[in-house]
PDB file of C-alpha atoms in Angstrom:
ATOM      1  CA  UNK F  20      28.177 -14.816  -4.948  1.00  0.00           C
ATOM      2  CA  UNK F  21      26.320 -17.011  -7.661  1.00  0.00           C
ATOM      3  CA  UNK F  22      24.155 -19.914  -7.343  1.00  0.00           C
ATOM      4  CA  UNK F  23      26.695 -22.537  -9.278  1.00  0.00           C
ATOM      5  CA  UNK F  24      28.917 -21.858  -6.240  1.00  0.00           C
ATOM      6  CA  UNK F  25      27.693 -24.333  -3.280  1.00  0.00           C
ATOM      7  CA  UNK F  26      31.726 -24.116  -2.194  1.00  0.00           C
ATOM      8  CA  UNK F  27      31.439 -20.538  -0.753  1.00  0.00           C
ATOM      9  CA  UNK F  28      28.155 -20.733   0.098  1.00  0.00           C
ATOM     10  CA  UNK F  29      29.038 -23.398   2.887  1.00  0.00           C
ATOM     11  CA  UNK F  30      31.761 -21.007   3.198  1.00  0.00           C
ATOM     12  CA  UNK F  31      29.926 -18.129   4.594  1.00  0.00           C
ATOM     13  CA  UNK F  32      27.150 -19.987   6.260  1.00  0.00           C
ATOM     14  CA  UNK F  33      30.229 -21.930   7.936  1.00  0.00           C
ATOM     15  CA  UNK F  34      32.290 -18.321   8.582  1.00  0.00           C
ATOM     16  CA  UNK F  35      30.236 -15.633   8.903  1.00  0.00           C
ATOM     17  CA  UNK F  36      27.051 -17.480  11.028  1.00  0.00           C
ATOM     18  CA  UNK F  37      29.043 -20.023  12.678  1.00  0.00           C
ATOM     19  CA  UNK F  38      26.818 -23.134  10.653  1.00  0.00           C
ATOM     20  CA  UNK F  39      28.748 -25.742  10.857  1.00  0.00           C
ATOM     21  CA  UNK F  40      27.942 -27.913   7.350  1.00  0.00           C
ATOM     22  CA  UNK F  41      28.755 -31.961   6.825  1.00  0.00           C
ATOM     23  CA  UNK F  42      28.594 -33.926   3.595  1.00  0.00           C
ATOM     24  CA  UNK F  43      25.935 -36.156   4.880  1.00  0.00           C
ATOM     25  CA  UNK F  44      23.961 -33.484   5.322  1.00  0.00           C
ATOM     26  CA  UNK F  45      23.952 -31.107   2.239  1.00  0.00           C
ATOM     27  CA  UNK F  46      24.442 -34.274  -0.631  1.00  0.00           C
ATOM     28  CA  UNK F  47      22.019 -37.227   1.524  1.00  0.00           C
ATOM     29  CA  UNK F  48      20.387 -35.475   4.578  1.00  0.00           C
ATOM     30  CA  UNK F  49      16.196 -36.850   4.773  1.00  0.00           C
ATOM     31  CA  UNK F  50      14.477 -33.793   3.488  1.00  0.00           C
ATOM     32  CA  UNK F  51      12.215 -33.723   6.866  1.00  0.00           C
ATOM     33  CA  UNK F  52      15.267 -32.946   8.944  1.00  0.00           C
ATOM     34  CA  UNK F  53      16.909 -30.302   6.950  1.00  0.00           C
ATOM     35  CA  UNK F  54      13.311 -28.258   6.630  1.00  0.00           C
ATOM     36  CA  UNK F  55      13.593 -28.882  10.553  1.00  0.00           C
ATOM     37  CA  UNK F  56      17.027 -27.244   9.884  1.00  0.00           C
ATOM     38  CA  UNK F  57      16.332 -23.979   8.157  1.00  0.00           C
ATOM     39  CA  UNK F  58      13.101 -23.180   9.139  1.00  0.00           C
ATOM     40  CA  UNK F  59      15.623 -21.937  11.896  1.00  0.00           C
ATOM     41  CA  UNK F  60      17.298 -19.599  10.203  1.00  0.00           C
ATOM     42  CA  UNK F  61      16.366 -16.504   9.143  1.00  0.00           C
ATOM     43  CA  UNK F  62      15.794 -15.002   6.342  1.00  0.00           C
ATOM     44  CA  UNK F  63      18.312 -13.281   5.043  1.00  0.00           C
ATOM     45  CA  UNK F  64      20.732 -16.407   5.588  1.00  0.00           C
ATOM     46  CA  UNK F  65      17.595 -18.376   3.621  1.00  0.00           C
ATOM     47  CA  UNK F  66      18.035 -16.061   0.456  1.00  0.00           C
ATOM     48  CA  UNK F  67      21.755 -14.723   0.653  1.00  0.00           C
ATOM     49  CA  UNK F  68      23.043 -18.803   1.478  1.00  0.00           C
ATOM     50  CA  UNK F  69      21.469 -21.338   2.419  1.00  0.00           C
ATOM     51  CA  UNK F  70      19.496 -21.699  -0.588  1.00  0.00           C
ATOM     52  CA  UNK F  71      22.649 -21.863  -2.898  1.00  0.00           C
ATOM     53  CA  UNK F  72      24.035 -25.035  -1.202  1.00  0.00           C
ATOM     54  CA  UNK F  73      22.294 -27.457  -3.215  1.00  0.00           C
ATOM     55  CA  UNK F  74      19.501 -27.796  -4.833  1.00  0.00           C
ATOM     56  CA  UNK F  75      17.426 -29.740  -2.237  1.00  0.00           C
ATOM     57  CA  UNK F  76      17.934 -26.473  -0.112  1.00  0.00           C
ATOM     58  CA  UNK F  77      16.650 -23.986  -2.606  1.00  0.00           C
ATOM     59  CA  UNK F  78      13.653 -26.289  -3.770  1.00  0.00           C
ATOM     60  CA  UNK F  79      13.387 -26.521  -0.073  1.00  0.00           C
ATOM     61  CA  UNK F  80      13.295 -23.291   1.285  1.00  0.00           C
ATOM     62  CA  UNK F  81      11.276 -21.819  -2.151  1.00  0.00           C
ATOM     63  CA  UNK F  82       8.120 -24.053  -1.214  1.00  0.00           C
ATOM     64  CA  UNK F  83       5.277 -22.478  -0.604  1.00  0.00           C
ATOM     65  CA  UNK F  84       4.904 -24.673   2.947  1.00  0.00           C
ATOM     66  CA  UNK F  85       8.035 -23.908   3.530  1.00  0.00           C
ATOM     67  CA  UNK F  86       7.857 -20.617   3.550  1.00  0.00           C
ATOM     68  CA  UNK F  87       4.937 -20.585   5.636  1.00  0.00           C
ATOM     69  CA  UNK F  88       5.924 -22.656   8.073  1.00  0.00           C
ATOM     70  CA  UNK F  89       8.995 -20.029   8.254  1.00  0.00           C
ATOM     71  CA  UNK F  90       6.619 -16.776   8.533  1.00  0.00           C
ATOM     72  CA  UNK F  91       4.287 -18.826  10.607  1.00  0.00           C
ATOM     73  CA  UNK F  92       7.746 -19.325  13.494  1.00  0.00           C
ATOM     74  CA  UNK F  93       9.389 -15.914  13.155  1.00  0.00           C
ATOM     75  CA  UNK F  94       9.596 -14.309  16.636  1.00  0.00           C
ATOM     76  CA  UNK F  95      10.537 -10.467  15.049  1.00  0.00           C
ATOM     77  CA  UNK F  96       9.209  -8.017  15.919  1.00  0.00           C
ATOM     78  CA  UNK F  97       9.464  -3.852  15.272  1.00  0.00           C
ATOM     79  CA  UNK F  98       8.095  -1.257  13.471  1.00  0.00           C
ATOM     80  CA  UNK F  99       9.260   0.557  10.493  1.00  0.00           C
ATOM     81  CA  UNK F 100       9.988   4.102  10.547  1.00  0.00           C
ATOM     82  CA  UNK F 101      10.289   6.027   7.449  1.00  0.00           C
ATOM     83  CA  UNK F 102      10.726  10.033   6.938  1.00  0.00           C
ATOM     84  CA  UNK F 103       8.406  12.410   6.120  1.00  0.00           C
ATOM     85  CA  UNK F 104      11.404  14.120   3.930  1.00  0.00           C
ATOM     86  CA  UNK F 105      13.506  13.579   1.081  1.00  0.00           C
ATOM     87  CA  UNK F 106      15.427  11.580   0.462  1.00  0.00           C
ATOM     88  CA  UNK F 107      12.378   9.703   2.890  1.00  0.00           C
ATOM     89  CA  UNK F 108      15.745   7.173   4.132  1.00  0.00           C
ATOM     90  CA  UNK F 109      13.402   4.484   5.630  1.00  0.00           C
ATOM     91  CA  UNK F 110      14.604   1.811   8.825  1.00  0.00           C
ATOM     92  CA  UNK F 111      13.622  -1.318  10.546  1.00  0.00           C
ATOM     93  CA  UNK F 112      13.808  -1.019  14.403  1.00  0.00           C
ATOM     94  CA  UNK F 113      13.540  -4.917  15.767  1.00  0.00           C
ATOM     95  CA  UNK F 114      11.830  -4.377  19.125  1.00  0.00           C
ATOM     96  CA  UNK F 115      13.873  -7.056  21.498  1.00  0.00           C
ATOM     97  CA  UNK F 116      12.951  -7.398  25.532  1.00  0.00           C
ATOM     98  CA  UNK F 117      15.034  -4.838  26.692  1.00  0.00           C
ATOM     99  CA  UNK F 118      16.017  -3.168  23.723  1.00  0.00           C
ATOM    100  CA  UNK F 119      15.471  -2.203  19.682  1.00  0.00           C
ATOM    101  CA  UNK F 120      18.767  -2.021  17.083  1.00  0.00           C
ATOM    102  CA  UNK F 121      17.475  -0.500  14.481  1.00  0.00           C
ATOM    103  CA  UNK F 122      19.228  -0.648  11.207  1.00  0.00           C
ATOM    104  CA  UNK F 123      18.249   1.028   8.165  1.00  0.00           C
ATOM    105  CA  UNK F 124      16.804  -0.551   4.831  1.00  0.00           C
ATOM    106  CA  UNK F 125      18.812  -0.750   1.842  1.00  0.00           C
ATOM    107  CA  UNK F 126      15.857  -0.452  -0.497  1.00  0.00           C
ATOM    108  CA  UNK F 127      14.691   2.892  -1.944  1.00  0.00           C
ATOM    109  CA  UNK F 128      11.234   4.356  -1.365  1.00  0.00           C
ATOM    110  CA  UNK F 129      11.290   8.066  -2.784  1.00  0.00           C
ATOM    111  CA  UNK F 130       7.481   8.873  -1.400  1.00  0.00           C
ATOM    112  CA  UNK F 131       5.271   7.064   0.826  1.00  0.00           C
ATOM    113  CA  UNK F 132       5.146   3.515   2.263  1.00  0.00           C
ATOM    114  CA  UNK F 133       1.252   3.416   2.913  1.00  0.00           C
ATOM    115  CA  UNK F 134       1.413  -0.522   4.338  1.00  0.00           C
ATOM    116  CA  UNK F 135       3.543  -3.283   5.695  1.00  0.00           C
ATOM    117  CA  UNK F 136       2.936  -7.019   5.930  1.00  0.00           C
ATOM    118  CA  UNK F 137       5.220 -10.038   6.275  1.00  0.00           C
ATOM    119  CA  UNK F 138       7.950  -8.156   5.466  1.00  0.00           C
ATOM    120  CA  UNK F 139       6.122  -6.919   2.235  1.00  0.00           C
ATOM    121  CA  UNK F 140       6.192  -2.813   1.748  1.00  0.00           C
ATOM    122  CA  UNK F 141       3.686  -1.444  -0.215  1.00  0.00           C
ATOM    123  CA  UNK F 142       4.491   2.309  -1.473  1.00  0.00           C
ATOM    124  CA  UNK F 143       4.573   4.653  -4.221  1.00  0.00           C
ATOM    125  CA  UNK F 144       6.660   4.959  -6.392  1.00  0.00           C
ATOM    126  CA  UNK F 145       9.018   7.783  -7.053  1.00  0.00           C
ATOM    127  CA  UNK F 146       7.974   9.056 -10.918  1.00  0.00           C
ATOM    128  CA  UNK F 147       4.913  11.128  -9.296  1.00  0.00           C
ATOM    129  CA  UNK F 148       7.718  12.968  -7.187  1.00  0.00           C
ATOM    130  CA  UNK F 149       6.849  15.874  -9.611  1.00  0.00           C
ATOM    131  CA  UNK F 150       3.240  15.765  -8.917  1.00  0.00           C
ATOM    132  CA  UNK F 151       2.547  16.070  -5.345  1.00  0.00           C
ATOM    133  CA  UNK F 152      -0.432  17.337  -5.474  1.00  0.00           C
ATOM    134  CA  UNK F 153      -1.315  13.978  -7.576  1.00  0.00           C
ATOM    135  CA  UNK F 154      -4.295  16.275  -8.851  1.00  0.00           C
ATOM    136  CA  UNK F 155      -5.446  12.909 -11.706  1.00  0.00           C
ATOM    137  CA  UNK F 156      -5.322  10.478  -8.656  1.00  0.00           C
ATOM    138  CA  UNK F 157      -5.387   7.727 -11.495  1.00  0.00           C
ATOM    139  CA  UNK F 158      -1.485   8.575 -12.282  1.00  0.00           C
ATOM    140  CA  UNK F 159      -0.706   7.233  -9.542  1.00  0.00           C
ATOM    141  CA  UNK F 160       1.644   4.264  -9.003  1.00  0.00           C
ATOM    142  CA  UNK F 161       1.371   2.217  -6.002  1.00  0.00           C
ATOM    143  CA  UNK F 162       3.933  -1.508  -5.948  1.00  0.00           C
ATOM    144  CA  UNK F 163       5.233  -3.571  -3.542  1.00  0.00           C
ATOM    145  CA  UNK F 164       8.200  -4.517  -2.630  1.00  0.00           C
ATOM    146  CA  UNK F 165      10.367  -6.813  -1.039  1.00  0.00           C
ATOM    147  CA  UNK F 166      13.126  -5.538   0.281  1.00  0.00           C
ATOM    148  CA  UNK F 167      14.895  -8.454   1.239  1.00  0.00           C
ATOM    149  CA  UNK F 168      15.088  -9.952  -2.703  1.00  0.00           C
ATOM    150  CA  UNK F 169      14.654  -6.686  -3.955  1.00  0.00           C
ATOM    151  CA  UNK F 170      11.869  -7.730  -5.938  1.00  0.00           C
ATOM    152  CA  UNK F 171       9.322  -5.399  -6.669  1.00  0.00           C
ATOM    153  CA  UNK F 172       5.039  -5.677  -8.709  1.00  0.00           C
ATOM    154  CA  UNK F 173       2.681  -2.956  -9.545  1.00  0.00           C
ATOM    155  CA  UNK F 174      -0.442  -2.849  -8.272  1.00  0.00           C
ATOM    156  CA  UNK F 175      -2.597  -2.431 -11.348  1.00  0.00           C
ATOM    157  CA  UNK F 176      -3.988   2.018 -11.091  1.00  0.00           C
ATOM    158  CA  UNK F 177      -6.344   2.189  -9.366  1.00  0.00           C
ATOM    159  CA  UNK F 178      -9.848   4.298 -12.215  1.00  0.00           C
ATOM    160  CA  UNK F 179     -11.782   5.951  -9.059  1.00  0.00           C
ATOM    161  CA  UNK F 180     -11.636   9.771  -8.202  1.00  0.00           C
ATOM    162  CA  UNK F 181     -13.358  11.974  -5.971  1.00  0.00           C
ATOM    163  CA  UNK F 182     -12.660  11.229  -2.707  1.00  0.00           C
ATOM    164  CA  UNK F 183     -11.715  13.085   0.152  1.00  0.00           C
ATOM    165  CA  UNK F 184      -9.924   9.542   2.356  1.00  0.00           C
ATOM    166  CA  UNK F 185      -8.667   6.584   1.978  1.00  0.00           C
ATOM    167  CA  UNK F 186      -6.098   4.462   3.578  1.00  0.00           C
ATOM    168  CA  UNK F 187      -4.016   1.201   1.634  1.00  0.00           C
ATOM    169  CA  UNK F 188      -3.683  -2.036   3.730  1.00  0.00           C
ATOM    170  CA  UNK F 189      -1.770  -4.837   2.729  1.00  0.00           C
ATOM    171  CA  UNK F 190      -3.038  -8.066   3.756  1.00  0.00           C
ATOM    172  CA  UNK F 191      -2.321 -11.957   3.905  1.00  0.00           C
ATOM    173  CA  UNK F 192      -5.213 -14.499   3.324  1.00  0.00           C
ATOM    174  CA  UNK F 193      -5.587 -17.032   6.256  1.00  0.00           C
ATOM    175  CA  UNK F 194      -5.510 -20.080   3.756  1.00  0.00           C
ATOM    176  CA  UNK F 195      -4.925 -19.373   0.315  1.00  0.00           C
ATOM    177  CA  UNK F 196      -1.926 -17.053   1.735  1.00  0.00           C
ATOM    178  CA  UNK F 197      -2.694 -14.406  -0.692  1.00  0.00           C
ATOM    179  CA  UNK F 198      -1.198 -10.955  -0.401  1.00  0.00           C
ATOM    180  CA  UNK F 199      -4.299  -8.947  -1.622  1.00  0.00           C
ATOM    181  CA  UNK F 200      -4.062  -4.919  -1.532  1.00  0.00           C
ATOM    182  CA  UNK F 201      -6.804  -3.181   0.594  1.00  0.00           C
ATOM    183  CA  UNK F 202      -7.893   0.647  -0.997  1.00  0.00           C
ATOM    184  CA  UNK F 203     -10.375   2.254   1.640  1.00  0.00           C
ATOM    185  CA  UNK F 204     -12.141   5.348   0.657  1.00  0.00           C
ATOM    186  CA  UNK F 205     -14.549   7.867   0.958  1.00  0.00           C
ATOM    187  CA  UNK F 206     -16.322   9.958  -1.634  1.00  0.00           C
ATOM    188  CA  UNK F 207     -17.332  13.017   0.769  1.00  0.00           C
ATOM    189  CA  UNK F 208     -16.839  14.881   4.100  1.00  0.00           C
ATOM    190  CA  UNK F 209     -19.789  13.979   5.574  1.00  0.00           C
ATOM    191  CA  UNK F 210     -18.598  10.401   5.591  1.00  0.00           C
ATOM    192  CA  UNK F 211     -21.337   8.712   4.484  1.00  0.00           C
ATOM    193  CA  UNK F 212     -20.165   6.448   2.024  1.00  0.00           C
ATOM    194  CA  UNK F 213     -17.581   4.698   2.047  1.00  0.00           C
ATOM    195  CA  UNK F 214     -16.502   1.982  -0.089  1.00  0.00           C
ATOM    196  CA  UNK F 215     -13.834  -0.880  -0.337  1.00  0.00           C
ATOM    197  CA  UNK F 216     -12.247  -1.911  -3.103  1.00  0.00           C
ATOM    198  CA  UNK F 217      -9.382  -4.782  -3.742  1.00  0.00           C
ATOM    199  CA  UNK F 218      -6.811  -6.368  -5.405  1.00  0.00           C
ATOM    200  CA  UNK F 219      -4.722  -9.321  -5.500  1.00  0.00           C
ATOM    201  CA  UNK F 220      -1.439  -9.356  -5.738  1.00  0.00           C
ATOM    202  CA  UNK F 221      -0.319 -11.669  -8.864  1.00  0.00           C
ATOM    203  CA  UNK F 222      -3.291 -12.584  -9.864  1.00  0.00           C
ATOM    204  CA  UNK F 223      -5.834  -9.964 -10.481  1.00  0.00           C
ATOM    205  CA  UNK F 224      -5.204  -7.327 -13.222  1.00  0.00           C
ATOM    206  CA  UNK F 225      -7.685  -4.715 -12.308  1.00  0.00           C
ATOM    207  CA  UNK F 226     -10.034  -4.091  -9.163  1.00  0.00           C
ATOM    208  CA  UNK F 227     -12.948  -4.627  -7.443  1.00  0.00           C
ATOM    209  CA  UNK F 228     -15.322  -3.232  -5.498  1.00  0.00           C
ATOM    210  CA  UNK F 229     -15.775  -5.073  -2.290  1.00  0.00           C
ATOM    211  CA  UNK F 230     -20.127  -6.014  -2.667  1.00  0.00           C
ATOM    212  CA  UNK F 231     -20.579  -4.581   1.121  1.00  0.00           C
ATOM    213  CA  UNK F 232     -23.898  -6.101   1.654  1.00  0.00           C
ATOM    214  CA  UNK F 233     -23.554  -5.414   5.422  1.00  0.00           C
ATOM    215  CA  UNK F 234     -26.288  -3.183   7.695  1.00  0.00           C
ATOM    216  CA  UNK F 235     -23.762  -0.644  10.096  1.00  0.00           C
ATOM    217  CA  UNK F 236     -24.895   1.138  13.066  1.00  0.00           C
ATOM    218  CA  UNK F 237     -25.307   4.841  11.839  1.00  0.00           C
ATOM    219  CA  UNK F 238     -22.804   6.532  13.699  1.00  0.00           C
ATOM    220  CA  UNK F 239     -20.528   3.664  11.990  1.00  0.00           C
ATOM    221  CA  UNK F 240     -19.127   5.347   8.752  1.00  0.00           C
ATOM    222  CA  UNK F 241     -17.294   7.708  11.064  1.00  0.00           C
ATOM    223  CA  UNK F 242     -14.809   5.415  11.159  1.00  0.00           C
ATOM    224  CA  UNK F 243     -13.596   4.573   8.012  1.00  0.00           C
ATOM    225  CA  UNK F 244     -12.457   7.557   7.395  1.00  0.00           C
ATOM    226  CA  UNK F 245     -10.131   6.448  10.571  1.00  0.00           C
ATOM    227  CA  UNK F 246      -6.933   3.994   9.585  1.00  0.00           C
ATOM    228  CA  UNK F 247      -7.645   0.607  10.048  1.00  0.00           C
ATOM    229  CA  UNK F 248      -5.323  -1.990  12.117  1.00  0.00           C
ATOM    230  CA  UNK F 249      -3.902  -4.911   9.944  1.00  0.00           C
ATOM    231  CA  UNK F 250      -3.261  -8.654  11.801  1.00  0.00           C
ATOM    232  CA  UNK F 251      -4.084 -12.256  10.690  1.00  0.00           C
ATOM    233  CA  UNK F 252      -5.553 -11.483   7.520  1.00  0.00           C
ATOM    234  CA  UNK F 253      -7.806  -9.597   8.900  1.00  0.00           C
ATOM    235  CA  UNK F 254      -8.287  -5.655   8.758  1.00  0.00           C
ATOM    236  CA  UNK F 255     -10.089  -3.876  12.214  1.00  0.00           C
ATOM    237  CA  UNK F 256     -11.848  -0.080  12.682  1.00  0.00           C
ATOM    238  CA  UNK F 257     -12.264   0.982  16.137  1.00  0.00           C
ATOM    239  CA  UNK F 258     -12.660   3.967  17.689  1.00  0.00           C
ATOM    240  CA  UNK F 259     -12.529   5.074  21.683  1.00  0.00           C
ATOM    241  CA  UNK F 260     -16.210   7.013  20.871  1.00  0.00           C
ATOM    242  CA  UNK F 261     -18.176   3.945  19.700  1.00  0.00           C
ATOM    243  CA  UNK F 262     -18.603   0.722  21.783  1.00  0.00           C
ATOM    244  CA  UNK F 263     -17.822  -2.059  18.288  1.00  0.00           C
ATOM    245  CA  UNK F 264     -15.686  -2.861  15.987  1.00  0.00           C
ATOM    246  CA  UNK F 265     -15.921  -3.148  12.982  1.00  0.00           C
ATOM    247  CA  UNK F 266     -13.817  -5.614  10.862  1.00  0.00           C
ATOM    248  CA  UNK F 267     -12.593  -7.259   7.069  1.00  0.00           C
ATOM    249  CA  UNK F 268     -12.410 -10.517   6.461  1.00  0.00           C
ATOM    250  CA  UNK F 269      -9.644 -10.142   3.579  1.00  0.00           C
ATOM    251  CA  UNK F 270      -9.873 -13.666   2.413  1.00  0.00           C
ATOM    252  CA  UNK F 271     -13.501 -13.978   2.308  1.00  0.00           C
ATOM    253  CA  UNK F 272     -14.297 -10.012   1.085  1.00  0.00           C
ATOM    254  CA  UNK F 273     -16.802  -9.765   3.851  1.00  0.00           C
ATOM    255  CA  UNK F 274     -17.203  -7.100   7.020  1.00  0.00           C
ATOM    256  CA  UNK F 275     -18.490  -8.109  10.093  1.00  0.00           C
ATOM    257  CA  UNK F 276     -19.755  -6.046  13.272  1.00  0.00           C
ATOM    258  CA  UNK F 277     -19.761  -6.211  16.606  1.00  0.00           C
ATOM    259  CA  UNK F 278     -19.303  -4.930  20.133  1.00  0.00           C
ATOM    260  CA  UNK F 279     -16.282  -4.194  21.830  1.00  0.00           C
ATOM    261  CA  UNK F 280     -14.994  -5.019  25.334  1.00  0.00           C
ATOM    262  CA  UNK F 281     -17.441  -5.522  28.377  1.00  0.00           C
ATOM    263  CA  UNK F 282     -15.233  -3.212  29.845  1.00  0.00           C
ATOM    264  CA  UNK F 283     -16.018  -1.148  27.548  1.00  0.00           C
ATOM    265  CA  UNK F 284     -20.461  -1.566  27.214  1.00  0.00           C
ATOM    266  CA  UNK F 285     -19.926  -0.963  30.781  1.00  0.00           C
ATOM    267  CA  UNK F 286     -18.776   2.528  31.183  1.00  0.00           C
ATOM    268  CA  UNK F 287     -16.626   3.965  33.445  1.00  0.00           C
ATOM    269  CA  UNK F 288     -13.753   3.802  31.936  1.00  0.00           C
ATOM    270  CA  UNK F 289     -11.621   7.407  31.278  1.00  0.00           C
ATOM    271  CA  UNK F 290      -9.876   5.907  27.704  1.00  0.00           C
ATOM    272  CA  UNK F 291      -9.812   3.074  25.624  1.00  0.00           C
ATOM    273  CA  UNK F 292      -6.710   2.102  23.037  1.00  0.00           C
ATOM    274  CA  UNK F 293      -6.368   0.014  20.640  1.00  0.00           C
ATOM    275  CA  UNK F 294      -3.418  -1.412  19.638  1.00  0.00           C
ATOM    276  CA  UNK F 295      -2.279  -5.127  18.333  1.00  0.00           C
ATOM    277  CA  UNK F 296      -0.262  -6.531  19.974  1.00  0.00           C
ATOM    278  CA  UNK F 297       1.136 -10.481  19.262  1.00  0.00           C
ATOM    279  CA  UNK F 298      -0.790 -11.770  16.870  1.00  0.00           C
ATOM    280  CA  UNK F 299      -4.457 -10.644  17.774  1.00  0.00           C
ATOM    281  CA  UNK F 300      -6.334  -7.400  17.944  1.00  0.00           C
ATOM    282  CA  UNK F 301      -5.890  -5.466  21.703  1.00  0.00           C
ATOM    283  CA  UNK F 302      -7.843  -3.152  23.745  1.00  0.00           C
ATOM    284  CA  UNK F 303      -6.723  -1.592  26.894  1.00  0.00           C
ATOM    285  CA  UNK F 304      -9.395   0.183  28.756  1.00  0.00           C
ATOM    286  CA  UNK F 305      -8.236   2.420  31.314  1.00  0.00           C
ATOM    287  CA  UNK F 306     -10.050   2.712  34.941  1.00  0.00           C
ATOM    288  CA  UNK F 307     -10.012   4.775  37.641  1.00  0.00           C
ATOM    289  CA  UNK F 308     -10.138   3.125  41.235  1.00  0.00           C
ATOM    290  CA  UNK F 309      -9.331   4.534  44.696  1.00  0.00           C
ATOM    291  CA  UNK F 310      -7.567   8.043  45.489  1.00  0.00           C
ATOM    292  CA  UNK F 311      -4.332   8.028  43.751  1.00  0.00           C
ATOM    293  CA  UNK F 312      -4.594   4.549  42.377  1.00  0.00           C
ATOM    294  CA  UNK F 313      -4.969   3.701  38.331  1.00  0.00           C
ATOM    295  CA  UNK F 314      -6.094   0.371  36.112  1.00  0.00           C
ATOM    296  CA  UNK F 315      -5.602  -0.540  32.953  1.00  0.00           C
ATOM    297  CA  UNK F 316      -7.846  -4.048  31.591  1.00  0.00           C
ATOM    298  CA  UNK F 317      -6.417  -5.249  28.725  1.00  0.00           C
ATOM    299  CA  UNK F 318      -8.611  -7.644  26.984  1.00  0.00           C
ATOM    300  CA  UNK F 319      -7.334  -9.403  23.704  1.00  0.00           C
ATOM    301  CA  UNK F 320      -9.984 -10.365  20.984  1.00  0.00           C
ATOM    302  CA  UNK F 321      -9.849 -14.533  20.221  1.00  0.00           C
ATOM    303  CA  UNK F 322     -12.592 -14.395  17.636  1.00  0.00           C
ATOM    304  CA  UNK F 323     -12.204 -11.607  15.214  1.00  0.00           C
ATOM    305  CA  UNK F 324     -15.242 -12.927  13.026  1.00  0.00           C
ATOM    306  CA  UNK F 325     -17.997 -13.743  16.335  1.00  0.00           C
ATOM    307  CA  UNK F 326     -16.454 -10.476  18.319  1.00  0.00           C
ATOM    308  CA  UNK F 327     -15.270 -13.081  21.194  1.00  0.00           C
ATOM    309  CA  UNK F 328     -12.893 -11.554  23.693  1.00  0.00           C
ATOM    310  CA  UNK F 329     -10.845 -11.808  26.441  1.00  0.00           C
ATOM    311  CA  UNK F 330      -9.553 -10.360  29.246  1.00  0.00           C
ATOM    312  CA  UNK F 331      -6.216 -11.242  29.519  1.00  0.00           C
ATOM    313  CA  UNK F 332      -4.119  -9.188  33.116  1.00  0.00           C
ATOM    314  CA  UNK F 333      -4.795  -6.120  34.980  1.00  0.00           C
ATOM    315  CA  UNK F 334      -2.423  -3.564  35.045  1.00  0.00           C
ATOM    316  CA  UNK F 335      -2.543  -1.870  38.608  1.00  0.00           C
ATOM    317  CA  UNK F 336      -0.823   1.487  38.798  1.00  0.00           C
ATOM    318  CA  UNK F 337      -0.576   3.433  42.655  1.00  0.00           C
ATOM    319  CA  UNK F 338       0.978   6.901  42.252  1.00  0.00           C
ATOM    320  CA  UNK F 339       1.612   6.806  45.735  1.00  0.00           C
ATOM    321  CA  UNK F 340       4.178   4.165  45.916  1.00  0.00           C
ATOM    322  CA  UNK F 341       5.295   4.762  41.900  1.00  0.00           C
ATOM    323  CA  UNK F 342       4.169   0.863  42.001  1.00  0.00           C
ATOM    324  CA  UNK F 343       3.004  -0.662  38.783  1.00  0.00           C
ATOM    325  CA  UNK F 344       1.165  -3.673  39.502  1.00  0.00           C
ATOM    326  CA  UNK F 345       0.081  -6.456  36.558  1.00  0.00           C
ATOM    327  CA  UNK F 346      -2.019  -9.421  37.619  1.00  0.00           C
ATOM    328  CA  UNK F 347      -3.955 -12.277  35.531  1.00  0.00           C
TER     329      UNK F 347
END
């Protein structure tokens, strides 16, 4: 469908998606009302049909504030899954309340998807396939793609070598809505040296080293050999064996360190797991109760910069009754 054929766009919206439009809405609709309607449509409808209806709709859909509001309202959650064998075909599992819908991603990620954020995918390009050992790491080509609109941008080449472990992350800053790629790496196997480099997509032409002046505990460096969790413009390094969390504010490029939950610090737990739940970092602490009973306390991180945790509920599992209860 071409952008100059609004009639076809209108018919597509009506036939395929059941969205009926009248002339008033198309040509003279108040912008606030049109915005209110469009921001509730799925991204594929906006890109494939709605943006071609008229110039007003196109302008609204491409407005940065509209894009931010559409992302904020999005309730779609799921998993980007990629098999590690050729042809490395990825798929997306959209998670519902009681089921999951799996769809094939019609975009080639030939080597490895490194990170995702807001529907964008950071990946290694296929031109590296002939050099799977990446002996000259400066020749690695990293790209970021939007599979929906089939657009790809190239990340500036790395200039560092000699690292033993590394992770890439992709995150969006909270206020400027800029996307940044973070490269965390260690220069030796004893985890004594850790560095972070960052590049802002569409803005920076080279990577820059984050000035890490934060003094972390002596046991902290081993945290960084694990892949960080990413949410809301923050990266989190956490481990079940350490009573603290390290976070990177991607916007300010500053590190913070704060204690884990009080349940973790008080002891008496049998297992601790960190995960992203909704829009925040969560900590699930497993506790043993009386014989045959087990508890899980679920904590949410309220403030990533001050390290404030809030216990949201407790799950109780009675082995004898095979019964699970949840309480606030």
